Amino acid sequence: MFHPDWEDNVPDLSSGQSVLSVIMVGNVGSGDFWESFKRSHEYLNSDPDPMDRWTKRIVEPIAGKAGGEALFPSDGPPYHPFQRWASRAETLFPSPIGLFISSEWGTWHALRAAILLPVKIEISNTVSEVSNPCLSCEDQPCLKICPVDAFGVEQEYDYLACARYVASDAGISCASKGCLARRACPVGLEYVLNSEHAEFHMSAFINARKLMGEI
């Protein structure tokens, strides 16, 4: 949670009220989150974007009951700056593979929604000091293991090279278990997505690229 300022670009509520508190909603790892989603009718039917639809169905009533409104990463364009909001709510750091990393969870956390409230909720000041785990990682295996060198210190993420590899016969490990570079990180190993969960996201990634005619 955080108290937004003008630099955060948090919109007013539809009523015109200013937003005084933002609660970030997400999941870490698979666990109960994945098991609950698998039981949903969104997962079981064949309509597109099941996780987005399920998240909205669950979160919107919670936000409304609290007197606020919910926003989602899939809203847009224009899209809301969820990455910035995440770094305001938690102690997160940029990693070499472009994902934010937590000293506890590694890269195995995902943002699902933001609940905007017109009231200021007190935030505890008992935040422990943590440092970016990537700065003390001398080997940086995440940058060495990708078979198509999609990541690099001097370059942006080459998502097309990644997608083409994952969609090929050679990319079966990435397609079925998730990104090799992400899995190589030694931080937060207890939160690594299970294979079923990882395959779900990788399939969505590839299907999106196919719909765009990129692969």
PDB file of C-alpha atoms in Angstrom:
ATOM      1  CA  MET A   1       0.000   0.000   0.000  1.00  0.00           C
ATOM      2  CA  PHE A   2       1.090   3.586  -0.557  1.00  0.00           C
ATOM      3  CA  HIS A   3      -0.158   7.153  -0.393  1.00  0.00           C
ATOM      4  CA  PRO A   4       0.009   8.530  -3.934  1.00  0.00           C
ATOM      5  CA  ASP A   5       1.433  11.869  -4.987  1.00  0.00           C
ATOM      6  CA  TRP A   6       1.138  13.642  -8.322  1.00  0.00           C
ATOM      7  CA  GLU A   7       4.148  11.817  -9.796  1.00  0.00           C
ATOM      8  CA  ASP A   8       2.378   8.449  -9.414  1.00  0.00           C
ATOM      9  CA  ASN A   9      -0.310   9.347 -11.973  1.00  0.00           C
ATOM     10  CA  VAL A  10      -3.070   7.735  -9.946  1.00  0.00           C
ATOM     11  CA  PRO A  11      -6.418   8.871 -11.413  1.00  0.00           C
ATOM     12  CA  ASP A  12      -9.260  10.252  -9.336  1.00  0.00           C
ATOM     13  CA  LEU A  13     -12.218   8.020  -8.595  1.00  0.00           C
ATOM     14  CA  SER A  14     -15.090   8.149 -11.056  1.00  0.00           C
ATOM     15  CA  SER A  15     -16.981  10.234  -8.460  1.00  0.00           C
ATOM     16  CA  GLY A  16     -14.287  12.916  -8.708  1.00  0.00           C
ATOM     17  CA  GLN A  17     -12.880  12.126  -5.252  1.00  0.00           C
ATOM     18  CA  SER A  18      -9.130  12.172  -4.822  1.00  0.00           C
ATOM     19  CA  VAL A  19      -7.384   8.890  -4.111  1.00  0.00           C
ATOM     20  CA  LEU A  20      -5.571   8.956  -0.768  1.00  0.00           C
ATOM     21  CA  SER A  21      -4.513   5.302  -0.491  1.00  0.00           C
ATOM     22  CA  VAL A  22      -3.663   2.622  -3.052  1.00  0.00           C
ATOM     23  CA  ILE A  23      -3.626  -1.063  -2.108  1.00  0.00           C
ATOM     24  CA  MET A  24      -1.720  -3.276  -4.524  1.00  0.00           C
ATOM     25  CA  VAL A  25      -3.148  -6.764  -5.046  1.00  0.00           C
ATOM     26  CA  GLY A  26      -1.109  -9.669  -6.346  1.00  0.00           C
ATOM     27  CA  ASN A  27       0.161 -13.161  -5.771  1.00  0.00           C
ATOM     28  CA  VAL A  28       3.474 -14.765  -4.891  1.00  0.00           C
ATOM     29  CA  GLY A  29       4.184 -18.146  -6.442  1.00  0.00           C
ATOM     30  CA  SER A  30       1.408 -20.597  -7.267  1.00  0.00           C
ATOM     31  CA  GLY A  31      -0.047 -22.055  -4.069  1.00  0.00           C
ATOM     32  CA  ASP A  32      -3.655 -21.292  -3.170  1.00  0.00           C
ATOM     33  CA  PHE A  33      -3.873 -18.600  -5.854  1.00  0.00           C
ATOM     34  CA  TRP A  34      -3.422 -21.091  -8.677  1.00  0.00           C
ATOM     35  CA  GLU A  35      -5.625 -23.745  -7.095  1.00  0.00           C
ATOM     36  CA  SER A  36      -8.469 -21.233  -6.630  1.00  0.00           C
ATOM     37  CA  PHE A  37      -8.158 -19.971 -10.180  1.00  0.00           C
ATOM     38  CA  LYS A  38      -8.242 -23.526 -11.592  1.00  0.00           C
ATOM     39  CA  ARG A  39     -11.627 -24.075  -9.944  1.00  0.00           C
ATOM     40  CA  SER A  40     -13.143 -20.945 -11.499  1.00  0.00           C
ATOM     41  CA  HIS A  41     -15.543 -21.006 -14.435  1.00  0.00           C
ATOM     42  CA  GLU A  42     -13.259 -18.510 -16.190  1.00  0.00           C
ATOM     43  CA  TYR A  43     -10.487 -21.116 -16.267  1.00  0.00           C
ATOM     44  CA  LEU A  44     -12.809 -23.936 -17.239  1.00  0.00           C
ATOM     45  CA  ASN A  45     -14.516 -22.215 -20.182  1.00  0.00           C
ATOM     46  CA  SER A  46     -12.873 -21.336 -23.478  1.00  0.00           C
ATOM     47  CA  ASP A  47     -13.267 -17.552 -23.423  1.00  0.00           C
ATOM     48  CA  PRO A  48     -10.111 -15.417 -23.780  1.00  0.00           C
ATOM     49  CA  ASP A  49      -8.141 -13.845 -20.925  1.00  0.00           C
ATOM     50  CA  PRO A  50      -9.463 -16.108 -18.148  1.00  0.00           C
ATOM     51  CA  MET A  51      -7.139 -14.855 -15.405  1.00  0.00           C
ATOM     52  CA  ASP A  52      -7.924 -11.218 -16.123  1.00  0.00           C
ATOM     53  CA  ARG A  53     -11.665 -11.897 -16.076  1.00  0.00           C
ATOM     54  CA  TRP A  54     -11.436 -13.952 -12.883  1.00  0.00           C
ATOM     55  CA  THR A  55      -9.361 -11.303 -11.129  1.00  0.00           C
ATOM     56  CA  LYS A  56     -11.849  -8.569 -12.017  1.00  0.00           C
ATOM     57  CA  ARG A  57     -14.778 -10.659 -10.802  1.00  0.00           C
ATOM     58  CA  ILE A  58     -13.079 -11.228  -7.447  1.00  0.00           C
ATOM     59  CA  VAL A  59     -11.484  -7.826  -6.823  1.00  0.00           C
ATOM     60  CA  GLU A  60     -14.100  -5.344  -8.066  1.00  0.00           C
ATOM     61  CA  PRO A  61     -16.725  -6.211  -5.407  1.00  0.00           C
ATOM     62  CA  ILE A  62     -14.065  -6.004  -2.682  1.00  0.00           C
ATOM     63  CA  ALA A  63     -13.020  -2.552  -3.837  1.00  0.00           C
ATOM     64  CA  GLY A  64     -16.639  -1.390  -4.067  1.00  0.00           C
ATOM     65  CA  LYS A  65     -17.462  -2.648  -0.592  1.00  0.00           C
ATOM     66  CA  ALA A  66     -14.536  -0.626   0.757  1.00  0.00           C
ATOM     67  CA  GLY A  67     -15.822   2.518  -0.941  1.00  0.00           C
ATOM     68  CA  GLY A  68     -13.192   2.493  -3.656  1.00  0.00           C
ATOM     69  CA  GLU A  69     -12.552   1.301  -7.183  1.00  0.00           C
ATOM     70  CA  ALA A  70     -10.233  -1.252  -8.776  1.00  0.00           C
ATOM     71  CA  LEU A  71      -7.821  -0.819 -11.664  1.00  0.00           C
ATOM     72  CA  PHE A  72      -6.054  -3.621 -13.530  1.00  0.00           C
ATOM     73  CA  PRO A  73      -2.829  -3.991 -15.551  1.00  0.00           C
ATOM     74  CA  SER A  74      -4.892  -5.001 -18.586  1.00  0.00           C
ATOM     75  CA  ASP A  75      -6.892  -1.734 -18.544  1.00  0.00           C
ATOM     76  CA  GLY A  76      -5.950   0.408 -21.512  1.00  0.00           C
ATOM     77  CA  PRO A  77      -4.450   1.689 -23.622  1.00  0.00           C
ATOM     78  CA  PRO A  78      -3.395   3.937 -22.080  1.00  0.00           C
ATOM     79  CA  TYR A  79      -2.089   1.616 -19.392  1.00  0.00           C
ATOM     80  CA  HIS A  80      -1.595   2.540 -15.760  1.00  0.00           C
ATOM     81  CA  PRO A  81       1.993   2.584 -14.388  1.00  0.00           C
ATOM     82  CA  PHE A  82       1.655  -0.586 -12.314  1.00  0.00           C
ATOM     83  CA  GLN A  83       5.405  -1.119 -12.139  1.00  0.00           C
ATOM     84  CA  ARG A  84       5.888   2.275 -10.519  1.00  0.00           C
ATOM     85  CA  TRP A  85       2.998   1.642  -8.153  1.00  0.00           C
ATOM     86  CA  ALA A  86       4.504  -1.696  -7.162  1.00  0.00           C
ATOM     87  CA  SER A  87       7.829  -0.082  -6.295  1.00  0.00           C
ATOM     88  CA  ARG A  88       5.971   2.487  -4.175  1.00  0.00           C
ATOM     89  CA  ALA A  89       4.124  -0.197  -2.237  1.00  0.00           C
ATOM     90  CA  GLU A  90       6.974  -2.678  -1.686  1.00  0.00           C
ATOM     91  CA  THR A  91      10.769  -2.660  -1.623  1.00  0.00           C
ATOM     92  CA  LEU A  92      11.541  -3.934  -5.104  1.00  0.00           C
ATOM     93  CA  PHE A  93      14.569  -3.576  -7.358  1.00  0.00           C
ATOM     94  CA  PRO A  94      15.174  -3.792 -11.121  1.00  0.00           C
ATOM     95  CA  SER A  95      16.753  -7.091 -12.171  1.00  0.00           C
ATOM     96  CA  PRO A  96      18.957  -7.817 -15.223  1.00  0.00           C
ATOM     97  CA  ILE A  97      16.059  -9.583 -16.949  1.00  0.00           C
ATOM     98  CA  GLY A  98      13.727  -6.604 -16.686  1.00  0.00           C
ATOM     99  CA  LEU A  99      11.473  -7.908 -13.923  1.00  0.00           C
ATOM    100  CA  PHE A 100      11.336  -6.355 -10.491  1.00  0.00           C
ATOM    101  CA  ILE A 101      12.976  -8.539  -7.875  1.00  0.00           C
ATOM    102  CA  SER A 102      12.220  -8.855  -4.169  1.00  0.00           C
ATOM    103  CA  SER A 103      14.893  -9.926  -1.694  1.00  0.00           C
ATOM    104  CA  GLU A 104      12.345 -12.421  -0.332  1.00  0.00           C
ATOM    105  CA  TRP A 105      10.249 -13.554  -3.301  1.00  0.00           C
ATOM    106  CA  GLY A 106      12.744 -13.198  -6.116  1.00  0.00           C
ATOM    107  CA  THR A 107      10.863 -12.486  -9.347  1.00  0.00           C
ATOM    108  CA  TRP A 108       7.975 -14.786  -8.467  1.00  0.00           C
ATOM    109  CA  HIS A 109       5.425 -12.104  -7.622  1.00  0.00           C
ATOM    110  CA  ALA A 110       2.778 -10.730  -9.967  1.00  0.00           C
ATOM    111  CA  LEU A 111       0.510  -7.702  -9.805  1.00  0.00           C
ATOM    112  CA  ARG A 112      -3.167  -8.360 -10.447  1.00  0.00           C
ATOM    113  CA  ALA A 113      -4.981  -5.179  -9.380  1.00  0.00           C
ATOM    114  CA  ALA A 114      -4.841  -1.880  -7.541  1.00  0.00           C
ATOM    115  CA  ILE A 115      -7.609  -0.798  -5.173  1.00  0.00           C
ATOM    116  CA  LEU A 116      -8.016   2.990  -5.019  1.00  0.00           C
ATOM    117  CA  LEU A 117      -9.520   4.414  -1.849  1.00  0.00           C
ATOM    118  CA  PRO A 118     -10.695   7.952  -0.951  1.00  0.00           C
ATOM    119  CA  VAL A 119      -9.441   7.596   2.633  1.00  0.00           C
ATOM    120  CA  LYS A 120      -5.931   7.715   4.038  1.00  0.00           C
ATOM    121  CA  ILE A 121      -5.009   4.440   5.697  1.00  0.00           C
ATOM    122  CA  GLU A 122      -2.092   4.556   8.087  1.00  0.00           C
ATOM    123  CA  ILE A 123       0.977   2.656   6.952  1.00  0.00           C
ATOM    124  CA  SER A 124       3.354   1.011   9.415  1.00  0.00           C
ATOM    125  CA  ASN A 125       6.826   2.533   9.456  1.00  0.00           C
ATOM    126  CA  THR A 126       8.458  -0.702  10.610  1.00  0.00           C
ATOM    127  CA  VAL A 127      10.014  -1.486   7.236  1.00  0.00           C
ATOM    128  CA  SER A 128      13.237  -3.476   7.341  1.00  0.00           C
ATOM    129  CA  GLU A 129      16.181  -2.267   5.282  1.00  0.00           C
ATOM    130  CA  VAL A 130      16.948  -4.618   2.403  1.00  0.00           C
ATOM    131  CA  SER A 131      19.310  -4.360  -0.540  1.00  0.00           C
ATOM    132  CA  ASN A 132      19.079  -5.386  -4.160  1.00  0.00           C
ATOM    133  CA  PRO A 133      20.059  -9.091  -4.227  1.00  0.00           C
ATOM    134  CA  CYS A 134      21.295  -8.737  -7.812  1.00  0.00           C
ATOM    135  CA  LEU A 135      24.154  -6.475  -6.674  1.00  0.00           C
ATOM    136  CA  SER A 136      25.698  -9.290  -4.645  1.00  0.00           C
ATOM    137  CA  CYS A 137      25.068 -11.979  -7.271  1.00  0.00           C
ATOM    138  CA  GLU A 138      28.462 -12.365  -8.916  1.00  0.00           C
ATOM    139  CA  ASP A 139      27.548 -15.195 -11.293  1.00  0.00           C
ATOM    140  CA  GLN A 140      24.309 -13.658 -12.619  1.00  0.00           C
ATOM    141  CA  PRO A 141      23.102 -16.977 -14.074  1.00  0.00           C
ATOM    142  CA  CYS A 142      19.962 -15.282 -15.400  1.00  0.00           C
ATOM    143  CA  LEU A 143      22.064 -13.567 -18.087  1.00  0.00           C
ATOM    144  CA  LYS A 144      23.974 -16.685 -19.110  1.00  0.00           C
ATOM    145  CA  ILE A 145      21.359 -19.377 -19.479  1.00  0.00           C
ATOM    146  CA  CYS A 146      18.986 -17.956 -22.089  1.00  0.00           C
ATOM    147  CA  PRO A 147      19.522 -19.998 -25.300  1.00  0.00           C
ATOM    148  CA  VAL A 148      18.756 -16.991 -27.543  1.00  0.00           C
ATOM    149  CA  ASP A 149      20.441 -14.282 -25.426  1.00  0.00           C
ATOM    150  CA  ALA A 150      17.162 -12.417 -25.042  1.00  0.00           C
ATOM    151  CA  PHE A 151      18.525 -10.501 -22.049  1.00  0.00           C
ATOM    152  CA  GLY A 152      21.648  -8.445 -21.636  1.00  0.00           C
ATOM    153  CA  VAL A 153      23.083  -5.579 -19.630  1.00  0.00           C
ATOM    154  CA  GLU A 154      23.251  -3.294 -22.682  1.00  0.00           C
ATOM    155  CA  GLN A 155      20.036  -4.330 -24.417  1.00  0.00           C
ATOM    156  CA  GLU A 156      16.310  -4.423 -23.920  1.00  0.00           C
ATOM    157  CA  TYR A 157      14.456  -7.712 -23.630  1.00  0.00           C
ATOM    158  CA  ASP A 158      14.270  -9.294 -27.098  1.00  0.00           C
ATOM    159  CA  TYR A 159      10.746 -10.643 -26.737  1.00  0.00           C
ATOM    160  CA  LEU A 160      10.508 -11.804 -30.348  1.00  0.00           C
ATOM    161  CA  ALA A 161      13.615 -13.983 -30.110  1.00  0.00           C
ATOM    162  CA  CYS A 162      12.213 -15.362 -26.868  1.00  0.00           C
ATOM    163  CA  ALA A 163       8.765 -16.052 -28.334  1.00  0.00           C
ATOM    164  CA  ARG A 164      10.110 -17.745 -31.444  1.00  0.00           C
ATOM    165  CA  TYR A 165      12.302 -20.032 -29.364  1.00  0.00           C
ATOM    166  CA  VAL A 166       9.563 -20.925 -26.875  1.00  0.00           C
ATOM    167  CA  ALA A 167       7.187 -21.710 -29.750  1.00  0.00           C
ATOM    168  CA  SER A 168       9.753 -24.032 -31.389  1.00  0.00           C
ATOM    169  CA  ASP A 169      10.436 -27.676 -30.623  1.00  0.00           C
ATOM    170  CA  ALA A 170      13.706 -26.643 -28.963  1.00  0.00           C
ATOM    171  CA  GLY A 171      11.884 -24.425 -26.465  1.00  0.00           C
ATOM    172  CA  ILE A 172       9.867 -27.161 -24.753  1.00  0.00           C
ATOM    173  CA  SER A 173      11.510 -26.575 -21.351  1.00  0.00           C
ATOM    174  CA  CYS A 174      10.624 -22.860 -21.355  1.00  0.00           C
ATOM    175  CA  ALA A 175       7.139 -23.574 -22.714  1.00  0.00           C
ATOM    176  CA  SER A 176       6.304 -26.217 -20.108  1.00  0.00           C
ATOM    177  CA  LYS A 177       8.125 -24.926 -17.011  1.00  0.00           C
ATOM    178  CA  GLY A 178       8.632 -21.198 -17.577  1.00  0.00           C
ATOM    179  CA  CYS A 179      11.508 -18.902 -18.508  1.00  0.00           C
ATOM    180  CA  LEU A 180      14.941 -20.495 -18.027  1.00  0.00           C
ATOM    181  CA  ALA A 181      16.509 -17.168 -17.046  1.00  0.00           C
ATOM    182  CA  ARG A 182      13.883 -16.541 -14.400  1.00  0.00           C
ATOM    183  CA  ARG A 183      14.237 -20.069 -13.046  1.00  0.00           C
ATOM    184  CA  ALA A 184      18.031 -19.671 -12.830  1.00  0.00           C
ATOM    185  CA  CYS A 185      17.778 -16.928 -10.208  1.00  0.00           C
ATOM    186  CA  PRO A 186      18.767 -18.259  -6.747  1.00  0.00           C
ATOM    187  CA  VAL A 187      16.474 -15.835  -4.894  1.00  0.00           C
ATOM    188  CA  GLY A 188      13.004 -16.959  -3.804  1.00  0.00           C
ATOM    189  CA  LEU A 189      13.288 -20.528  -5.062  1.00  0.00           C
ATOM    190  CA  GLU A 190      10.486 -21.657  -2.758  1.00  0.00           C
ATOM    191  CA  TYR A 191       8.093 -19.447  -4.765  1.00  0.00           C
ATOM    192  CA  VAL A 192       8.884 -20.774  -8.253  1.00  0.00           C
ATOM    193  CA  LEU A 193       5.671 -21.355 -10.210  1.00  0.00           C
ATOM    194  CA  ASN A 194       4.574 -24.940 -10.564  1.00  0.00           C
ATOM    195  CA  SER A 195       4.790 -26.328 -14.102  1.00  0.00           C
ATOM    196  CA  GLU A 196       1.060 -26.119 -14.781  1.00  0.00           C
ATOM    197  CA  HIS A 197       0.928 -22.463 -13.727  1.00  0.00           C
ATOM    198  CA  ALA A 198       4.072 -21.585 -15.688  1.00  0.00           C
ATOM    199  CA  GLU A 199       2.812 -23.319 -18.828  1.00  0.00           C
ATOM    200  CA  PHE A 200      -0.455 -21.359 -18.614  1.00  0.00           C
ATOM    201  CA  HIS A 201       1.411 -18.030 -18.730  1.00  0.00           C
ATOM    202  CA  MET A 202       3.869 -19.105 -21.419  1.00  0.00           C
ATOM    203  CA  SER A 203       1.001 -20.312 -23.603  1.00  0.00           C
ATOM    204  CA  ALA A 204      -0.736 -16.948 -23.205  1.00  0.00           C
ATOM    205  CA  PHE A 205       2.521 -15.195 -24.142  1.00  0.00           C
ATOM    206  CA  ILE A 206       2.937 -17.242 -27.327  1.00  0.00           C
ATOM    207  CA  ASN A 207      -0.734 -16.964 -28.320  1.00  0.00           C
ATOM    208  CA  ALA A 208      -0.577 -13.180 -27.965  1.00  0.00           C
ATOM    209  CA  ARG A 209       2.439 -13.005 -30.253  1.00  0.00           C
ATOM    210  CA  LYS A 210       0.668 -15.223 -32.799  1.00  0.00           C
ATOM    211  CA  LEU A 211      -2.442 -13.012 -32.737  1.00  0.00           C
ATOM    212  CA  MET A 212      -0.204 -10.014 -33.415  1.00  0.00           C
ATOM    213  CA  GLY A 213       1.269 -11.866 -36.394  1.00  0.00           C
ATOM    214  CA  GLU A 214       4.779 -11.648 -34.904  1.00  0.00           C
ATOM    215  CA  ILE A 215       5.531 -15.372 -34.991  1.00  0.00           C
TER     216      ILE A 215
END
